Amino acid sequence: MFKFHPIVLATLFGYNAGVANATGCYATYNGGSFFSGSMVSATTTTETTSPESCTPAGVGTCPSTGFRTVTTRTSKTYNYTCKTGAAAAWCSQSAFAPNGIYSGQAWDRESAECTGVAGSATAPIPPAWSGAGCPFFFSSGTDYSAEDVVTVPGNAGSAPVLLVYQCKASPTDAFCSQGGFEPGTSIHWEQAWNFLGSCDGTLAPTSSPDFTSIADVGGCPALYSSGADYEEGDRVSKDGLVYQCKAHPQSGFCPVAAYEPGTSIGSGSQTVEYWKEAWSIVGHCSGTITPTSSPAFVSLTNMGGCPDEWVQQTYEEGDRVSANNLVYVCKAYPNSGHCGQAGYEPTSEPGPWSVAWTVAGHCSGSIGPTGAPSFDPVNSVGACPGEWVAGDHTSYEEGDMVSVSVSDTPIRKIAYRCNSWPLSGFCGQFAPNVHGGDQGWTLAGSCDGSIGPTSSPSFDALTVVGDGCPREWSATTTDYEAGDLVALEVSESPIRSIVYQCREWPNSGYCGQGSGFKPATQYGELAWTLKGSCTGTIAPTASPATYTGVCTFNQCVMVDSPQSCTAGSAGCSCSSGQTQTASCVRTIQVRTCTDQPVDTWSNSKSYATDDVVRRGTRRFKCREWPNFLWCSMAAYQPELVDGIWTNAWREDGECLP
């Protein structure tokens, strides 16, 4: 019987990751920060047990069988190199110690055993960076910008080494100041920083902003004013810097006080700078210029005659109104829902109206109204379908048409068509011409006269499913799975049934949750898909039969085990100078493996790498770190159809009958 135990000796920083099979051993591991190319040594203890004859049987340590078990431990030391890329961030974490359970995620082991005492091989120091001296040390919470350089301490051999990193160019420079992107030590640091090399000595900091590296834009625009109607491209100044309002949708934050340029909330690592979401630094300035705040008639388009003034009514995207010789255009959905509401009337002063309206230009005189809808006969759908009637999410289906009266004298109606699923669920809940109606309805055109309603369902239009009806849907059935078919009776005279199919994972999880997800109810569409109509009966599509065989997997864990040691050695219970006795031991961990039954997934268990569960007779094995963290989550439990569960589990064959 063989058991393996990794004893981590030591790890110190080294730069070149490609040294193969060095004869010397690198220095011992004492914790700390490690980086791509760090070189280490670690000892693996192999524990072998074998029978040995003894006498007299049944006396002392000799069992009655006349044989006792003898344990032999053999230790081998190897050199390890920290991996390149994002995996290097794990080298500093104790869970990824060289030759530990998850060592392979972070370290590469040399194929040959190293020789000599720890530290007999010297880890190379990274080449010096191109600058002179060392920049300031990295400080969490500092506002770093593109090309800023920082110093991070590391180790090489038995001496410390200083490493230099540079913040990357825009837009990824925004990560340089954020937690989780610390240079050299975090998992995602390579998204924000470039490694430049080692350094010695000091140099002046590259703190931001550096006016020699940003453009001189001349005179300063007006100071920032909270609540002003700023738009994309508008510029303001503060403390000698010029800020420009970003494009839509970020421009919507520019007038908000919490986004004032150059300000922050909190302190230290909790500092938050919201202004960066809305504004960009475009340069530095001196003196003054004419402000660029909106609106400026010299830069606004002349729209000619003025459209009608705003009144409280329904407006749609693109509708225009005027106020104080300015032309305003109603924004796209969902903002358009506010265009006709009280409190959103366009004015020349800052206010909530900017959520719904955009300044398009200036005007003089008057023109005819641009209100929607237009009764252009070219866009007529002919005879009018039935009037819209309030209902629920099943009242209308994709393609159904309704009409809405918009004028009594003369009588004018507009036709709307119900959108495809899932938006069709809104068709019965919101009239086409009210706020929220455009979620379910699309304008089809004007209409005249009347036609029969297109209400659903229409059995002559539904596909006939199979040679009969599957089993009736039941609120007490909890084992519905993806692909299962059920029937729902919708008429007793004549008898009519509709067939629904349980959706793919993850929606299939709703199918067995009772009446709250019954087909054809408010939330039924989350679980079931309409397949067609049926008559008669067919055999049910029941879930797989319960497995009754015996299915096991080999589960390995690390357990504590005592080991004899030399007094004064690392971890030994006997200190230097004490008498060497059998009680001088240290605790090590050994790998033990046992056969475990393969059970179905359970939310009451915590799963780790290589654990195995089954679904019916199909086996699934939990993936390696970090994916195994999902194995215990219900949303990632294995299914018989493809889904996000594959991020946590992989297929592992079949359980034998």
CSV table of N, CA and C in Angstrom, one decimal, residues 163-310:
chain,number,residue,atom,x,y,z
A,163,LEU,N,10.5,44.6,-7.5
A,163,LEU,CA,9.9,44.4,-8.8
A,163,LEU,C,9.1,45.6,-9.3
A,164,VAL,N,9.2,46.0,-10.5
A,164,VAL,CA,8.6,47.2,-11.1
A,164,VAL,C,7.5,46.8,-12.0
A,165,TYR,N,6.3,47.4,-11.9
A,165,TYR,CA,5.1,47.2,-12.7
A,165,TYR,C,4.6,48.5,-13.3
A,166,GLN,N,4.1,48.5,-14.5
A,166,GLN,CA,3.5,49.7,-15.1
A,166,GLN,C,2.1,49.5,-15.4
A,167,CYS,N,1.3,50.6,-15.1
A,167,CYS,CA,-0.2,50.5,-15.4
A,167,CYS,C,-0.4,50.6,-16.9
A,168,LYS,N,-1.3,49.7,-17.4
A,168,LYS,CA,-1.5,49.6,-18.8
A,168,LYS,C,-2.3,50.9,-19.3
A,169,ALA,N,-2.4,51.0,-20.7
A,169,ALA,CA,-3.0,52.1,-21.3
A,169,ALA,C,-4.5,52.0,-21.2
A,170,SER,N,-5.2,53.1,-21.5
A,170,SER,CA,-6.7,53.1,-21.4
A,170,SER,C,-7.3,52.1,-22.4
A,171,PRO,N,-8.4,51.5,-22.1
A,171,PRO,CA,-9.3,51.7,-21.0
A,171,PRO,C,-8.9,50.8,-19.8
A,172,THR,N,-8.0,49.9,-19.9
A,172,THR,CA,-7.8,48.9,-18.8
A,172,THR,C,-7.0,49.6,-17.6
A,173,ASP,N,-6.5,50.9,-17.8
A,173,ASP,CA,-5.9,51.5,-16.7
A,173,ASP,C,-6.9,51.8,-15.6
A,174,ALA,N,-8.2,51.8,-15.9
A,174,ALA,CA,-9.2,52.0,-14.8
A,174,ALA,C,-9.1,50.9,-13.8
A,175,PHE,N,-8.5,49.8,-14.1
A,175,PHE,CA,-8.5,48.7,-13.1
A,175,PHE,C,-7.3,48.9,-12.1
A,176,CYS,N,-6.3,49.7,-12.5
A,176,CYS,CA,-5.1,49.8,-11.7
A,176,CYS,C,-5.3,50.2,-10.3
A,177,SER,N,-6.4,51.0,-10.1
A,177,SER,CA,-6.7,51.5,-8.7
A,177,SER,C,-7.7,50.6,-8.0
A,178,GLN,N,-8.1,49.5,-8.6
A,178,GLN,CA,-9.2,48.7,-8.0
A,178,GLN,C,-8.6,47.5,-7.3
A,179,GLY,N,-9.3,47.1,-6.2
A,179,GLY,CA,-9.0,45.9,-5.5
A,179,GLY,C,-9.1,44.7,-6.4
A,180,GLY,N,-8.3,43.7,-6.2
A,180,GLY,CA,-8.4,42.5,-7.1
A,180,GLY,C,-7.5,42.5,-8.3
A,181,PHE,N,-6.8,43.7,-8.5
A,181,PHE,CA,-5.9,43.9,-9.6
A,181,PHE,C,-4.5,44.4,-9.1
A,182,GLU,N,-4.2,44.1,-7.9
A,182,GLU,CA,-2.9,44.5,-7.3
A,182,GLU,C,-1.8,43.9,-8.1
A,183,PRO,N,-0.7,44.6,-8.5
A,183,PRO,CA,0.3,44.1,-9.4
A,183,PRO,C,1.1,42.9,-8.8
A,184,GLY,N,1.1,41.8,-9.6
A,184,GLY,CA,2.0,40.7,-9.2
A,184,GLY,C,1.4,39.7,-8.2
A,185,THR,N,0.4,40.2,-7.4
A,185,THR,CA,-0.1,39.3,-6.3
A,185,THR,C,-1.6,38.9,-6.5
A,186,SER,N,-2.3,39.5,-7.4
A,186,SER,CA,-3.8,39.2,-7.5
A,186,SER,C,-4.0,38.3,-8.7
A,187,ILE,N,-5.1,37.7,-8.8
A,187,ILE,CA,-5.4,36.8,-9.9
A,187,ILE,C,-5.5,37.5,-11.2
A,188,HIS,N,-6.0,38.7,-11.2
A,188,HIS,CA,-6.3,39.4,-12.5
A,188,HIS,C,-5.3,40.6,-12.7
A,189,TRP,N,-4.1,40.6,-12.1
A,189,TRP,CA,-3.3,41.7,-12.2
A,189,TRP,C,-2.8,42.0,-13.6
A,190,GLU,N,-2.7,40.9,-14.4
A,190,GLU,CA,-2.1,41.1,-15.8
A,190,GLU,C,-3.1,41.8,-16.7
A,191,GLN,N,-4.4,42.0,-16.3
A,191,GLN,CA,-5.3,42.8,-17.1
A,191,GLN,C,-5.0,44.3,-16.9
A,192,ALA,N,-4.4,44.7,-15.8
A,192,ALA,CA,-4.1,46.1,-15.5
A,192,ALA,C,-2.7,46.5,-15.6
A,193,TRP,N,-1.7,45.6,-15.3
A,193,TRP,CA,-0.3,46.0,-15.2
A,193,TRP,C,0.6,45.2,-16.1
A,194,ASN,N,1.7,45.8,-16.5
A,194,ASN,CA,2.8,45.1,-17.2
A,194,ASN,C,4.0,45.0,-16.3
A,195,PHE,N,4.6,43.8,-16.3
A,195,PHE,CA,5.9,43.6,-15.5
A,195,PHE,C,7.1,44.1,-16.3
A,196,LEU,N,7.9,45.0,-15.6
A,196,LEU,CA,9.0,45.6,-16.3
A,196,LEU,C,10.3,45.1,-15.9
A,197,GLY,N,10.5,44.5,-14.7
A,197,GLY,CA,11.7,44.0,-14.2
A,197,GLY,C,12.0,44.3,-12.8
A,198,SER,N,13.3,44.2,-12.4
A,198,SER,CA,13.7,44.5,-11.0
A,198,SER,C,14.3,45.9,-11.0
A,199,CYS,N,14.5,46.4,-9.7
A,199,CYS,CA,15.0,47.8,-9.6
A,199,CYS,C,15.9,47.9,-8.3
A,200,ASP,N,16.6,49.0,-8.2
A,200,ASP,CA,17.4,49.3,-7.1
A,200,ASP,C,17.5,50.8,-6.9
A,201,GLY,N,17.5,51.3,-5.7
A,201,GLY,CA,17.5,52.7,-5.4
A,201,GLY,C,16.1,53.3,-5.5
A,202,THR,N,16.0,54.6,-5.7
A,202,THR,CA,14.8,55.3,-5.7
A,202,THR,C,14.7,56.3,-6.8
A,203,LEU,N,13.5,56.7,-7.2
A,203,LEU,CA,13.2,57.8,-8.2
A,203,LEU,C,12.0,58.5,-7.8
A,204,ALA,N,11.7,59.6,-8.4
A,204,ALA,CA,10.6,60.4,-8.1
A,204,ALA,C,9.3,59.7,-8.5
A,205,PRO,N,8.2,59.8,-7.8
A,205,PRO,CA,6.9,59.1,-8.2
A,205,PRO,C,6.3,59.7,-9.4
A,206,THR,N,5.5,58.8,-10.1
A,206,THR,CA,4.8,59.2,-11.3
A,206,THR,C,3.3,59.4,-11.0
A,207,SER,N,3.0,60.1,-9.9
A,207,SER,CA,1.7,60.3,-9.4
A,207,SER,C,0.9,61.1,-10.5
A,208,SER,N,-0.4,60.8,-10.6
A,208,SER,CA,-1.3,61.4,-11.6
A,208,SER,C,-2.0,62.6,-11.0
A,209,PRO,N,-2.3,63.6,-11.8
A,209,PRO,CA,-2.0,63.7,-13.2
A,209,PRO,C,-0.7,64.4,-13.4
A,210,ASP,N,0.0,64.1,-14.5
A,210,ASP,CA,1.2,64.7,-14.9
A,210,ASP,C,0.9,65.6,-16.1
A,211,PHE,N,1.0,67.0,-15.8
A,211,PHE,CA,0.6,67.9,-16.9
A,211,PHE,C,1.5,67.8,-18.1
A,212,THR,N,2.7,67.3,-18.0
A,212,THR,CA,3.6,67.2,-19.1
A,212,THR,C,3.1,66.1,-20.1
A,213,SER,N,2.2,65.2,-19.6
A,213,SER,CA,1.8,64.1,-20.4
A,213,SER,C,0.3,64.2,-20.9
A,214,ILE,N,-0.4,65.3,-20.6
A,214,ILE,CA,-1.7,65.5,-21.1
A,214,ILE,C,-1.7,66.8,-21.9
A,215,ALA,N,-2.7,67.0,-22.8
A,215,ALA,CA,-2.7,68.1,-23.7
A,215,ALA,C,-3.0,69.4,-23.1
A,216,ASP,N,-2.4,70.5,-23.6
A,216,ASP,CA,-2.8,71.8,-23.2
A,216,ASP,C,-3.9,72.3,-24.1
A,217,VAL,N,-5.1,72.4,-23.6
A,217,VAL,CA,-6.3,72.8,-24.4
A,217,VAL,C,-6.6,74.3,-24.4
A,218,GLY,N,-5.6,75.1,-23.9
A,218,GLY,CA,-5.8,76.5,-23.9
A,218,GLY,C,-6.6,77.0,-22.7
A,219,GLY,N,-7.5,78.0,-23.0
A,219,GLY,CA,-8.4,78.6,-22.0
A,219,GLY,C,-9.3,77.6,-21.3
A,220,CYS,N,-9.7,77.9,-20.1
A,220,CYS,CA,-10.5,77.0,-19.3
A,220,CYS,C,-12.0,77.2,-19.6
A,221,PRO,N,-12.8,76.2,-19.9
A,221,PRO,CA,-14.3,76.3,-20.0
A,221,PRO,C,-14.9,76.6,-18.6
A,222,ALA,N,-16.2,76.8,-18.5
A,222,ALA,CA,-16.8,77.1,-17.3
A,222,ALA,C,-16.6,76.1,-16.3
A,223,LEU,N,-16.7,76.5,-15.0
A,223,LEU,CA,-16.7,75.5,-13.9
A,223,LEU,C,-17.9,74.6,-13.9
A,224,TYR,N,-17.7,73.4,-13.3
A,224,TYR,CA,-18.8,72.4,-13.2
A,224,TYR,C,-19.9,73.0,-12.4
A,225,SER,N,-21.2,72.8,-12.8
A,225,SER,CA,-22.3,73.2,-12.0
A,225,SER,C,-23.3,72.1,-11.8
A,226,SER,N,-23.5,71.6,-10.6
A,226,SER,CA,-24.4,70.5,-10.4
A,226,SER,C,-25.8,70.8,-10.9
A,227,GLY,N,-26.4,69.9,-11.6
A,227,GLY,CA,-27.8,70.1,-12.1
A,227,GLY,C,-27.9,70.7,-13.5
A,228,ALA,N,-26.7,71.2,-14.0
A,228,ALA,CA,-26.8,71.8,-15.3
A,228,ALA,C,-27.0,70.7,-16.4
A,229,ASP,N,-27.6,71.1,-17.5
A,229,ASP,CA,-28.0,70.1,-18.5
A,229,ASP,C,-26.8,69.8,-19.4
A,230,TYR,N,-25.9,69.0,-18.9
A,230,TYR,CA,-24.7,68.6,-19.7
A,230,TYR,C,-25.1,67.5,-20.6
A,231,GLU,N,-24.5,67.5,-21.8
A,231,GLU,CA,-24.7,66.5,-22.8
A,231,GLU,C,-23.3,66.0,-23.3
A,232,GLU,N,-23.4,64.9,-24.1
A,232,GLU,CA,-22.2,64.4,-24.7
A,232,GLU,C,-21.3,65.4,-25.3
A,233,GLY,N,-20.0,65.5,-25.0
A,233,GLY,CA,-19.1,66.4,-25.6
A,233,GLY,C,-18.9,67.7,-24.8
A,234,ASP,N,-19.8,68.0,-23.9
A,234,ASP,CA,-19.7,69.3,-23.1
A,234,ASP,C,-18.4,69.2,-22.2
A,235,ARG,N,-17.8,70.4,-22.1
A,235,ARG,CA,-16.6,70.4,-21.3
A,235,ARG,C,-16.7,71.4,-20.1
A,236,VAL,N,-16.1,71.0,-19.0
A,236,VAL,CA,-16.0,71.9,-17.8
A,236,VAL,C,-14.6,71.9,-17.3
A,237,SER,N,-14.3,72.8,-16.4
A,237,SER,CA,-12.9,72.8,-15.8
A,237,SER,C,-13.0,72.8,-14.3
A,238,LYS,N,-11.9,72.2,-13.7
A,238,LYS,CA,-11.8,72.2,-12.3
A,238,LYS,C,-10.4,72.0,-11.9
A,239,ASP,N,-9.8,72.9,-11.1
A,239,ASP,CA,-8.5,72.8,-10.6
A,239,ASP,C,-7.5,72.7,-11.7
A,240,GLY,N,-7.7,73.5,-12.8
A,240,GLY,CA,-6.8,73.5,-13.9
A,240,GLY,C,-6.9,72.3,-14.9
A,241,LEU,N,-7.8,71.4,-14.7
A,241,LEU,CA,-8.0,70.3,-15.6
A,241,LEU,C,-9.3,70.5,-16.3
A,242,VAL,N,-9.4,70.0,-17.6
A,242,VAL,CA,-10.5,70.0,-18.4
A,242,VAL,C,-11.2,68.6,-18.5
A,243,TYR,N,-12.5,68.6,-18.2
A,243,TYR,CA,-13.2,67.3,-18.3
A,243,TYR,C,-14.2,67.4,-19.4
A,244,GLN,N,-14.4,66.3,-20.1
A,244,GLN,CA,-15.4,66.2,-21.2
A,244,GLN,C,-16.5,65.1,-20.9
A,245,CYS,N,-17.8,65.5,-21.0
A,245,CYS,CA,-18.9,64.6,-20.8
A,245,CYS,C,-18.8,63.4,-21.8
A,246,LYS,N,-18.9,62.2,-21.3
A,246,LYS,CA,-18.9,61.0,-22.2
A,246,LYS,C,-20.1,60.8,-23.0
A,247,ALA,N,-20.1,59.9,-23.9
A,247,ALA,CA,-21.2,59.6,-24.8
A,247,ALA,C,-22.4,58.9,-24.1
A,248,HIS,N,-23.5,58.9,-24.7
A,248,HIS,CA,-24.7,58.2,-24.1
A,248,HIS,C,-24.4,56.7,-24.0
A,249,PRO,N,-24.8,56.0,-23.0
A,249,PRO,CA,-25.7,56.5,-21.9
A,249,PRO,C,-25.0,57.1,-20.7
A,250,GLN,N,-23.6,57.1,-20.7
A,250,GLN,CA,-22.9,57.7,-19.5
A,250,GLN,C,-23.2,59.2,-19.4
A,251,SER,N,-23.5,59.8,-20.5
A,251,SER,CA,-23.8,61.3,-20.4
A,251,SER,C,-24.9,61.6,-19.5
A,252,GLY,N,-25.8,60.6,-19.2
A,252,GLY,CA,-26.9,60.9,-18.4
A,252,GLY,C,-26.5,61.2,-16.9
A,253,PHE,N,-25.3,60.8,-16.6
A,253,PHE,CA,-24.8,61.0,-15.2
A,253,PHE,C,-24.1,62.4,-15.1
A,254,CYS,N,-23.8,63.0,-16.2
A,254,CYS,CA,-23.0,64.3,-16.1
A,254,CYS,C,-23.6,65.4,-15.3
A,255,PRO,N,-25.0,65.5,-15.3
A,255,PRO,CA,-25.6,66.6,-14.4
A,255,PRO,C,-25.7,66.2,-13.0
A,256,VAL,N,-25.5,65.0,-12.6
A,256,VAL,CA,-25.7,64.5,-11.2
A,256,VAL,C,-24.6,64.9,-10.3
A,257,ALA,N,-24.9,65.4,-9.1
A,257,ALA,CA,-23.9,66.0,-8.2
A,257,ALA,C,-22.9,64.9,-7.8
A,258,ALA,N,-23.3,63.7,-7.6
A,258,ALA,CA,-22.4,62.6,-7.1
A,258,ALA,C,-21.3,62.3,-8.2
A,259,TYR,N,-21.5,62.8,-9.4
A,259,TYR,CA,-20.5,62.5,-10.5
A,259,TYR,C,-19.7,63.8,-10.8
A,260,GLU,N,-19.7,64.7,-9.9
A,260,GLU,CA,-18.9,65.9,-10.2
A,260,GLU,C,-17.4,65.6,-10.5
A,261,PRO,N,-16.8,66.1,-11.5
A,261,PRO,CA,-15.5,65.7,-11.9
A,261,PRO,C,-14.5,65.9,-10.7
A,262,GLY,N,-13.5,65.0,-10.6
A,262,GLY,CA,-12.5,65.1,-9.6
A,262,GLY,C,-12.8,64.9,-8.2
A,263,THR,N,-14.0,64.4,-7.9
A,263,THR,CA,-14.4,64.2,-6.5
A,263,THR,C,-14.4,62.7,-6.2
A,264,SER,N,-14.5,62.4,-4.9
A,264,SER,CA,-14.5,61.0,-4.5
A,264,SER,C,-15.3,60.8,-3.2
A,265,ILE,N,-15.7,59.6,-2.9
A,265,ILE,CA,-16.5,59.3,-1.7
A,265,ILE,C,-15.7,58.2,-1.0
A,266,GLY,N,-15.6,58.3,0.3
A,266,GLY,CA,-14.9,57.3,1.1
A,266,GLY,C,-13.4,57.7,1.2
A,267,SER,N,-12.6,56.7,1.8
A,267,SER,CA,-11.2,56.9,1.9
A,267,SER,C,-10.5,55.6,1.9
A,268,GLY,N,-9.2,55.7,1.6
A,268,GLY,CA,-8.3,54.5,1.6
A,268,GLY,C,-8.8,53.5,0.6
A,269,SER,N,-8.9,52.2,0.9
A,269,SER,CA,-9.3,51.2,0.0
A,269,SER,C,-10.8,51.3,-0.3
A,270,GLN,N,-11.5,52.1,0.5
A,270,GLN,CA,-13.0,52.2,0.2
A,270,GLN,C,-13.3,53.4,-0.6
A,271,THR,N,-12.3,54.1,-1.2
A,271,THR,CA,-12.5,55.3,-2.0
A,271,THR,C,-13.2,54.9,-3.3
A,272,VAL,N,-14.2,55.7,-3.7
A,272,VAL,CA,-15.0,55.4,-4.9
A,272,VAL,C,-15.0,56.8,-5.7
A,273,GLU,N,-14.7,56.7,-7.0
A,273,GLU,CA,-14.8,57.9,-7.8
A,273,GLU,C,-15.8,57.7,-8.9
A,274,TYR,N,-17.0,58.1,-8.6
A,274,TYR,CA,-18.1,57.9,-9.6
A,274,TYR,C,-17.9,58.8,-10.9
A,275,TRP,N,-17.2,59.9,-10.7
A,275,TRP,CA,-17.1,60.8,-11.9
A,275,TRP,C,-16.5,60.2,-13.1
A,276,LYS,N,-15.6,59.2,-12.9
A,276,LYS,CA,-15.0,58.5,-14.0
A,276,LYS,C,-16.0,57.8,-14.9
A,277,GLU,N,-17.2,57.5,-14.4
A,277,GLU,CA,-18.2,56.9,-15.2
A,277,GLU,C,-18.8,57.8,-16.2
A,278,ALA,N,-18.7,59.2,-15.9
A,278,ALA,CA,-19.4,60.2,-16.7
A,278,ALA,C,-18.5,61.1,-17.5
A,279,TRP,N,-17.3,61.3,-16.9
A,279,TRP,CA,-16.4,62.3,-17.5
A,279,TRP,C,-15.0,61.7,-17.8
A,280,SER,N,-14.3,62.4,-18.8
A,280,SER,CA,-13.0,62.0,-19.2
A,280,SER,C,-12.1,63.2,-19.1
A,281,ILE,N,-10.8,63.1,-18.6
A,281,ILE,CA,-9.9,64.2,-18.6
A,281,ILE,C,-9.3,64.3,-20.0
A,282,VAL,N,-9.4,65.5,-20.6
A,282,VAL,CA,-8.9,65.7,-22.0
A,282,VAL,C,-7.7,66.7,-22.0
A,283,GLY,N,-7.4,67.3,-20.9
A,283,GLY,CA,-6.2,68.1,-20.9
A,283,GLY,C,-6.2,69.1,-19.7
A,284,HIS,N,-5.2,70.0,-19.7
A,284,HIS,CA,-5.2,71.1,-18.7
A,284,HIS,C,-5.3,72.4,-19.4
A,285,CYS,N,-5.7,73.4,-18.6
A,285,CYS,CA,-6.0,74.7,-19.2
A,285,CYS,C,-5.6,75.9,-18.3
A,286,SER,N,-5.7,77.1,-18.8
A,286,SER,CA,-5.4,78.3,-18.1
A,286,SER,C,-6.2,79.4,-18.7
A,287,GLY,N,-6.6,80.4,-17.9
A,287,GLY,CA,-7.4,81.5,-18.4
A,287,GLY,C,-8.9,81.0,-18.5
A,288,THR,N,-9.7,81.7,-19.4
A,288,THR,CA,-11.1,81.3,-19.5
A,288,THR,C,-11.4,81.3,-21.0
A,289,ILE,N,-12.5,80.6,-21.3
A,289,ILE,CA,-13.1,80.6,-22.7
A,289,ILE,C,-14.6,80.6,-22.5
A,290,THR,N,-15.3,80.8,-23.5
A,290,THR,CA,-16.8,80.7,-23.4
A,290,THR,C,-17.2,79.3,-23.1
A,291,PRO,N,-18.1,79.2,-22.1
A,291,PRO,CA,-18.6,77.8,-21.7
A,291,PRO,C,-19.2,77.1,-22.8
A,292,THR,N,-19.2,75.7,-22.7
A,292,THR,CA,-19.8,74.9,-23.7
A,292,THR,C,-21.1,74.2,-23.2
A,293,SER,N,-21.6,74.8,-22.1
A,293,SER,CA,-22.8,74.1,-21.5
A,293,SER,C,-24.0,74.2,-22.5
A,294,SER,N,-24.9,73.2,-22.4
A,294,SER,CA,-26.0,73.1,-23.3
A,294,SER,C,-27.2,73.9,-22.7
A,295,PRO,N,-28.0,74.4,-23.6
A,295,PRO,CA,-27.9,74.6,-25.1
A,295,PRO,C,-27.1,75.8,-25.4
A,296,ALA,N,-26.4,75.8,-26.5
A,296,ALA,CA,-25.8,77.0,-27.1
A,296,ALA,C,-26.3,77.2,-28.5
A,297,PHE,N,-27.1,78.3,-28.8
A,297,PHE,CA,-27.7,78.4,-30.0
A,297,PHE,C,-26.7,78.5,-31.2
A,298,VAL,N,-25.5,78.9,-30.9
A,298,VAL,CA,-24.5,79.0,-32.0
A,298,VAL,C,-24.1,77.6,-32.5
A,299,SER,N,-24.4,76.6,-31.6
A,299,SER,CA,-24.0,75.2,-32.0
A,299,SER,C,-25.2,74.3,-32.2
A,300,LEU,N,-26.4,74.8,-32.0
A,300,LEU,CA,-27.6,74.0,-32.2
A,300,LEU,C,-28.1,74.2,-33.6
A,301,THR,N,-28.7,73.1,-34.1
A,301,THR,CA,-29.2,73.1,-35.5
A,301,THR,C,-30.5,74.0,-35.6
A,302,ASN,N,-30.6,74.8,-36.6
A,302,ASN,CA,-31.8,75.5,-36.9
A,302,ASN,C,-32.9,74.6,-37.5
A,303,MET,N,-34.0,74.3,-36.7
A,303,MET,CA,-35.0,73.4,-37.1
A,303,MET,C,-36.1,74.0,-37.9
A,304,GLY,N,-36.0,75.3,-38.2
A,304,GLY,CA,-37.1,76.0,-38.9
A,304,GLY,C,-38.2,76.3,-38.0
A,305,GLY,N,-39.5,76.0,-38.5
A,305,GLY,CA,-40.7,76.3,-37.7
A,305,GLY,C,-40.8,75.5,-36.5
A,306,CYS,N,-41.4,76.0,-35.4
A,306,CYS,CA,-41.5,75.3,-34.2
A,306,CYS,C,-42.7,74.3,-34.2
A,307,PRO,N,-42.5,73.1,-33.7
A,307,PRO,CA,-43.7,72.2,-33.5
A,307,PRO,C,-44.6,72.7,-32.4
A,308,ASP,N,-45.7,71.9,-32.1
A,308,ASP,CA,-46.6,72.3,-31.0
A,308,ASP,C,-45.8,72.3,-29.7
A,309,GLU,N,-46.3,73.0,-28.7
A,309,GLU,CA,-45.8,73.0,-27.4
A,309,GLU,C,-46.3,71.7,-26.7
A,310,TRP,N,-45.5,71.3,-25.7
A,310,TRP,CA,-45.8,70.1,-24.9
A,310,TRP,C,-47.2,70.2,-24.2
